[in-house]
Tab-separated table of C-alpha atoms in Angstrom:
chain	number	residue	atom	x	y	z
O	1	UNK	CA	-2.752	13.554	44.375
O	2	UNK	CA	-4.705	15.991	42.200
O	3	UNK	CA	-4.057	13.704	39.239
O	4	UNK	CA	-5.366	10.734	41.228
O	5	UNK	CA	-8.594	12.585	42.028
O	6	UNK	CA	-8.974	13.492	38.349
O	7	UNK	CA	-8.592	9.887	37.183
O	8	UNK	CA	-10.956	8.607	39.876
O	9	UNK	CA	-13.524	11.237	38.882
O	10	UNK	CA	-13.185	10.244	35.225
O	11	UNK	CA	-13.772	6.645	36.240
O	12	UNK	CA	-16.913	7.728	38.100
O	13	UNK	CA	-18.141	9.493	34.968
O	14	UNK	CA	-17.474	6.427	32.829
O	15	UNK	CA	-19.216	4.027	35.217
O	16	UNK	CA	-22.198	6.373	35.515
O	17	UNK	CA	-22.544	6.387	31.719
O	18	UNK	CA	-22.244	2.600	31.734
O	19	UNK	CA	-25.114	2.347	34.221
O	20	UNK	CA	-27.205	4.608	31.970
O	21	UNK	CA	-26.463	2.384	28.961
O	22	UNK	CA	-27.344	-0.785	30.861
O	23	UNK	CA	-30.639	0.754	32.005
O	24	UNK	CA	-31.380	1.820	28.421
O	25	UNK	CA	-30.611	-1.668	27.112
O	26	UNK	CA	-32.991	-3.232	29.635
O	27	UNK	CA	-35.675	-0.649	28.817
O	28	UNK	CA	-35.420	-1.638	25.130
O	29	UNK	CA	-35.508	-5.372	25.727
O	30	UNK	CA	-38.722	-5.630	23.678
O	31	UNK	CA	-37.941	-2.917	21.098
O	32	UNK	CA	-37.995	-4.296	17.546
O	33	UNK	CA	-34.581	-4.189	15.876
O	34	UNK	CA	-32.835	-2.694	18.906
O	35	UNK	CA	-29.072	-3.226	19.122
O	36	UNK	CA	-27.574	-3.035	22.586
O	37	UNK	CA	-25.123	-0.329	23.486
O	38	UNK	CA	-21.836	-1.674	24.780
O	39	UNK	CA	-19.886	-0.447	27.760
O	40	UNK	CA	-18.162	2.908	27.588
O	41	UNK	CA	-14.407	2.612	27.331
O	42	UNK	CA	-11.773	5.302	27.612
O	43	UNK	CA	-9.452	5.597	24.641
O	44	UNK	CA	-6.791	8.101	23.656
O	45	UNK	CA	-7.620	10.509	20.888
O	46	UNK	CA	-5.096	11.866	18.404
O	47	UNK	CA	-4.166	14.684	20.765
O	48	UNK	CA	-3.324	12.245	23.518
O	49	UNK	CA	-6.277	13.104	25.729
O	50	UNK	CA	-8.908	10.724	27.090
O	51	UNK	CA	-12.049	10.197	25.050
O	52	UNK	CA	-15.064	8.159	26.096
O	53	UNK	CA	-16.546	5.870	23.449
O	54	UNK	CA	-19.491	3.472	23.444
O	55	UNK	CA	-19.702	0.784	20.766
O	56	UNK	CA	-22.936	-0.613	19.353
O	57	UNK	CA	-23.398	-4.391	19.396
O	58	UNK	CA	-24.435	-5.282	15.838
O	59	UNK	CA	-24.976	-8.997	16.447
O	60	UNK	CA	-28.098	-10.559	14.957
O	61	UNK	CA	-31.251	-10.624	17.071
O	62	UNK	CA	-33.715	-13.497	17.011
O	63	UNK	CA	-36.511	-13.231	14.431
O	64	UNK	CA	-40.151	-14.111	15.001
O	65	UNK	CA	-43.033	-14.631	12.605
O	66	UNK	CA	-45.884	-12.112	12.402
O	67	UNK	CA	-47.482	-13.218	9.099
O	68	UNK	CA	-47.891	-9.506	8.270
O	69	UNK	CA	-46.684	-9.059	4.652
O	70	UNK	CA	-45.418	-5.559	5.503
O	71	UNK	CA	-43.168	-6.801	8.316
O	72	UNK	CA	-39.613	-7.444	7.141
O	73	UNK	CA	-36.503	-8.709	8.933
O	74	UNK	CA	-32.883	-8.641	7.808
O	75	UNK	CA	-30.758	-11.712	8.413
O	76	UNK	CA	-27.106	-10.736	8.224
O	77	UNK	CA	-25.449	-7.419	7.416
O	78	UNK	CA	-27.206	-4.159	6.637
O	79	UNK	CA	-29.984	-1.758	7.525
O	80	UNK	CA	-33.098	-0.374	5.877
O	81	UNK	CA	-32.987	3.222	4.655
O	82	UNK	CA	-35.679	5.823	5.343
O	83	UNK	CA	-35.839	9.449	4.266
O	84	UNK	CA	-35.882	12.220	6.869
O	85	UNK	CA	-35.808	16.007	6.792
O	86	UNK	CA	-32.030	15.837	7.304
O	87	UNK	CA	-31.297	13.272	4.637
O	88	UNK	CA	-31.338	9.538	5.257
O	89	UNK	CA	-31.564	7.420	8.365
O	90	UNK	CA	-30.581	3.773	8.653
O	91	UNK	CA	-32.803	1.517	10.753
O	92	UNK	CA	-33.123	-2.167	11.587
O	93	UNK	CA	-36.828	-2.119	12.457
O	94	UNK	CA	-38.748	-3.465	9.446
O	95	UNK	CA	-42.239	-2.851	10.836
O	96	UNK	CA	-43.520	-1.095	7.700
O	97	UNK	CA	-46.909	0.111	6.488
O	98	UNK	CA	-48.428	1.854	3.480
O	99	UNK	CA	-49.209	5.560	3.844
O	100	UNK	CA	-52.417	7.195	2.642
O	101	UNK	CA	-50.440	8.450	-0.371
O	102	UNK	CA	-49.404	4.891	-1.203
O	103	UNK	CA	-45.758	5.025	-0.098
O	104	UNK	CA	-44.045	2.309	1.916
O	105	UNK	CA	-43.187	3.955	5.254
O	106	UNK	CA	-41.814	2.988	8.655
O	107	UNK	CA	-43.774	3.231	11.913
O	108	UNK	CA	-42.888	6.939	12.172
O	109	UNK	CA	-44.213	7.677	8.697
O	110	UNK	CA	-40.808	8.109	7.041
O	111	UNK	CA	-40.592	6.866	3.469
O	112	UNK	CA	-38.651	3.646	2.930
O	113	UNK	CA	-36.032	3.906	0.196
O	114	UNK	CA	-35.607	1.382	-2.608
O	115	UNK	CA	-32.941	1.152	-5.275
O	116	UNK	CA	-35.050	3.481	-7.450
O	117	UNK	CA	-35.880	5.932	-4.672
O	118	UNK	CA	-39.057	6.236	-2.596
O	119	UNK	CA	-41.195	3.095	-2.912
O	120	UNK	CA	-44.580	4.109	-4.335
O	121	UNK	CA	-47.341	1.486	-4.380
O	122	UNK	CA	-50.214	3.857	-5.184
O	123	UNK	CA	-50.726	2.573	-8.737
O	124	UNK	CA	-51.173	-1.020	-7.580
O	125	UNK	CA	-54.397	-2.491	-6.262
O	126	UNK	CA	-53.512	-4.567	-3.219
O	127	UNK	CA	-56.106	-7.303	-2.668
O	128	UNK	CA	-56.305	-11.094	-2.663
O	129	UNK	CA	-55.529	-11.082	-6.392
O	130	UNK	CA	-52.516	-8.768	-6.145
O	131	UNK	CA	-50.602	-9.829	-3.071
O	132	UNK	CA	-47.514	-7.845	-2.102
O	133	UNK	CA	-44.474	-10.089	-1.865
O	134	UNK	CA	-40.887	-9.361	-0.859
O	135	UNK	CA	-38.212	-11.825	-1.943
O	136	UNK	CA	-35.105	-12.805	-0.016
O	137	UNK	CA	-33.029	-10.326	-2.010
O	138	UNK	CA	-35.499	-7.530	-1.236
O	139	UNK	CA	-37.456	-7.389	-4.514
O	140	UNK	CA	-40.967	-6.026	-3.952
O	141	UNK	CA	-43.679	-7.371	-6.245
O	142	UNK	CA	-47.422	-6.867	-6.465
O	143	UNK	CA	-48.772	-9.895	-8.265
O	144	UNK	CA	-46.405	-10.304	-11.220
O	145	UNK	CA	-45.399	-6.634	-11.254
O	146	UNK	CA	-41.946	-5.761	-9.939
O	147	UNK	CA	-42.122	-2.476	-7.998
O	148	UNK	CA	-38.601	-1.968	-6.636
O	149	UNK	CA	-35.914	-3.531	-4.438
O	150	UNK	CA	-35.400	-2.582	-0.818
O	151	UNK	CA	-32.175	-0.635	-0.461
O	152	UNK	CA	-29.953	-2.237	2.179
O	153	UNK	CA	-27.139	-0.022	3.432
O	154	UNK	CA	-23.967	-0.846	5.337
O	155	UNK	CA	-22.632	1.455	8.022
O	156	UNK	CA	-19.510	2.031	10.008
O	157	UNK	CA	-21.062	2.855	13.366
O	158	UNK	CA	-18.110	5.096	14.274
O	159	UNK	CA	-19.330	7.641	11.713
O	160	UNK	CA	-22.986	7.844	12.662
O	161	UNK	CA	-25.171	8.916	15.544
O	162	UNK	CA	-26.792	6.259	17.700
O	163	UNK	CA	-30.404	6.802	18.702
O	164	UNK	CA	-32.140	5.247	21.694
O	165	UNK	CA	-35.217	3.963	19.829
O	166	UNK	CA	-33.192	1.122	18.387
O	167	UNK	CA	-30.388	1.067	15.928
O	168	UNK	CA	-30.682	4.286	13.986
O	169	UNK	CA	-27.755	5.889	12.211
O	170	UNK	CA	-28.029	9.368	10.743
O	171	UNK	CA	-26.382	10.241	7.455
O	172	UNK	CA	-26.811	13.888	6.582
O	173	UNK	CA	-26.094	13.512	2.889
O	174	UNK	CA	-25.767	10.541	0.545
O	175	UNK	CA	-25.905	6.847	1.306
O	176	UNK	CA	-22.265	5.835	1.449
O	177	UNK	CA	-22.183	2.060	1.079
O	178	UNK	CA	-24.562	-0.706	0.037
O	179	UNK	CA	-24.652	-4.266	1.330
O	180	UNK	CA	-24.000	-7.009	-1.212
O	181	UNK	CA	-26.916	-9.374	-1.741
O	182	UNK	CA	-24.802	-12.298	-0.526
O	183	UNK	CA	-24.370	-10.545	2.840
O	184	UNK	CA	-28.035	-10.604	3.867
O	185	UNK	CA	-31.423	-12.231	3.413
O	186	UNK	CA	-34.808	-10.547	3.688
O	187	UNK	CA	-37.584	-12.411	5.509
O	188	UNK	CA	-41.110	-11.210	4.775
O	189	UNK	CA	-43.649	-11.646	7.561
O	190	UNK	CA	-40.968	-11.571	10.262
O	191	UNK	CA	-39.483	-9.013	12.638
O	192	UNK	CA	-36.158	-8.977	14.460
O	193	UNK	CA	-36.124	-8.889	18.236
O	194	UNK	CA	-33.749	-6.837	20.351
O	195	UNK	CA	-30.353	-8.490	20.812
O	196	UNK	CA	-30.254	-7.559	24.506
O	197	UNK	CA	-29.525	-10.435	26.896
O	198	UNK	CA	-31.208	-9.481	30.204
O	199	UNK	CA	-29.059	-11.832	32.283
O	200	UNK	CA	-25.875	-10.375	30.817
O	201	UNK	CA	-27.132	-6.832	31.447
O	202	UNK	CA	-27.956	-7.597	35.085
O	203	UNK	CA	-24.495	-9.092	35.567
O	204	UNK	CA	-22.986	-5.978	33.984
O	205	UNK	CA	-25.054	-3.763	36.266
O	206	UNK	CA	-23.763	-5.536	39.389
O	207	UNK	CA	-20.154	-5.304	38.212
O	208	UNK	CA	-20.386	-1.658	37.158
O	209	UNK	CA	-22.138	-0.722	40.412
O	210	UNK	CA	-19.225	-2.198	42.355
O	211	UNK	CA	-16.731	-0.319	40.170
O	212	UNK	CA	-18.683	2.892	40.719
O	213	UNK	CA	-18.662	2.389	44.482
O	214	UNK	CA	-14.898	1.746	44.466
O	215	UNK	CA	-14.234	4.879	42.401
O	216	UNK	CA	-16.461	6.946	44.678
O	217	UNK	CA	-14.623	5.758	47.779
O	218	UNK	CA	-11.326	6.567	46.065
O	219	UNK	CA	-12.444	10.135	45.330
O	220	UNK	CA	-13.548	10.644	48.950
O	221	UNK	CA	-10.301	9.191	50.316
O	222	UNK	CA	-8.081	11.296	48.053
O	223	UNK	CA	-10.106	14.411	48.785
O	224	UNK	CA	-9.707	13.880	52.533
O	225	UNK	CA	-5.961	13.328	52.110
O	226	UNK	CA	-5.698	16.510	50.059
O	227	UNK	CA	-7.590	18.469	52.698
O	228	UNK	CA	-5.244	17.185	55.413
O	229	UNK	CA	-2.244	18.260	53.334
O	230	UNK	CA	-3.732	21.732	52.967
O	231	UNK	CA	-4.383	21.942	56.713
O	232	UNK	CA	-0.806	20.888	57.517
O	233	UNK	CA	0.497	23.570	55.159
O	234	UNK	CA	-1.363	26.199	57.164
O	235	UNK	CA	0.447	25.302	60.412
């Protein structure tokens, strides 16, 4: 009976986390580049104990045109790379800008990384005569001058930390794998929408809420049965 209460309680914990993930997905419905968090599932770790895991849904989101030359969307595999105090972070949000120092940065001011390192545009005069262009393979040019290529990384989401702002993976040291150019296309003047389907999330919420209620009733029932057994033992 104790084991039954334990499993029912674990189920409650899992369903509660699922409800949190669904709520977070719905809250990020309009977040650029956001990738939905999947349902928590219980798996067995190498020691044979239960471990709760939540996958990230990496499916492509719809892209929309902004006409902003600093907005960039990835079609296919890969993520942009930005530099942080810890090392590098991989993101899908290509809403970039140019810092006061002339570096290409993301919306949080972190420097975007190219194949040659930090992308520095300070020596180029950006005006109607020197338009910044980004090709489908990620080459950045100002007029006829090639500046750098956007670095597109590949990740195994099992090895990185998921952040709620969108799809952000932390790597504390070096970039481990690069996407091949035939695996992606870069679209300048576009951004990628969240890949959250609100109808699917609402359906998931209804189902998980029912599962939570069933698990809760099971815990109460088993607890009452256990209490009766204890009372009988006192007679």
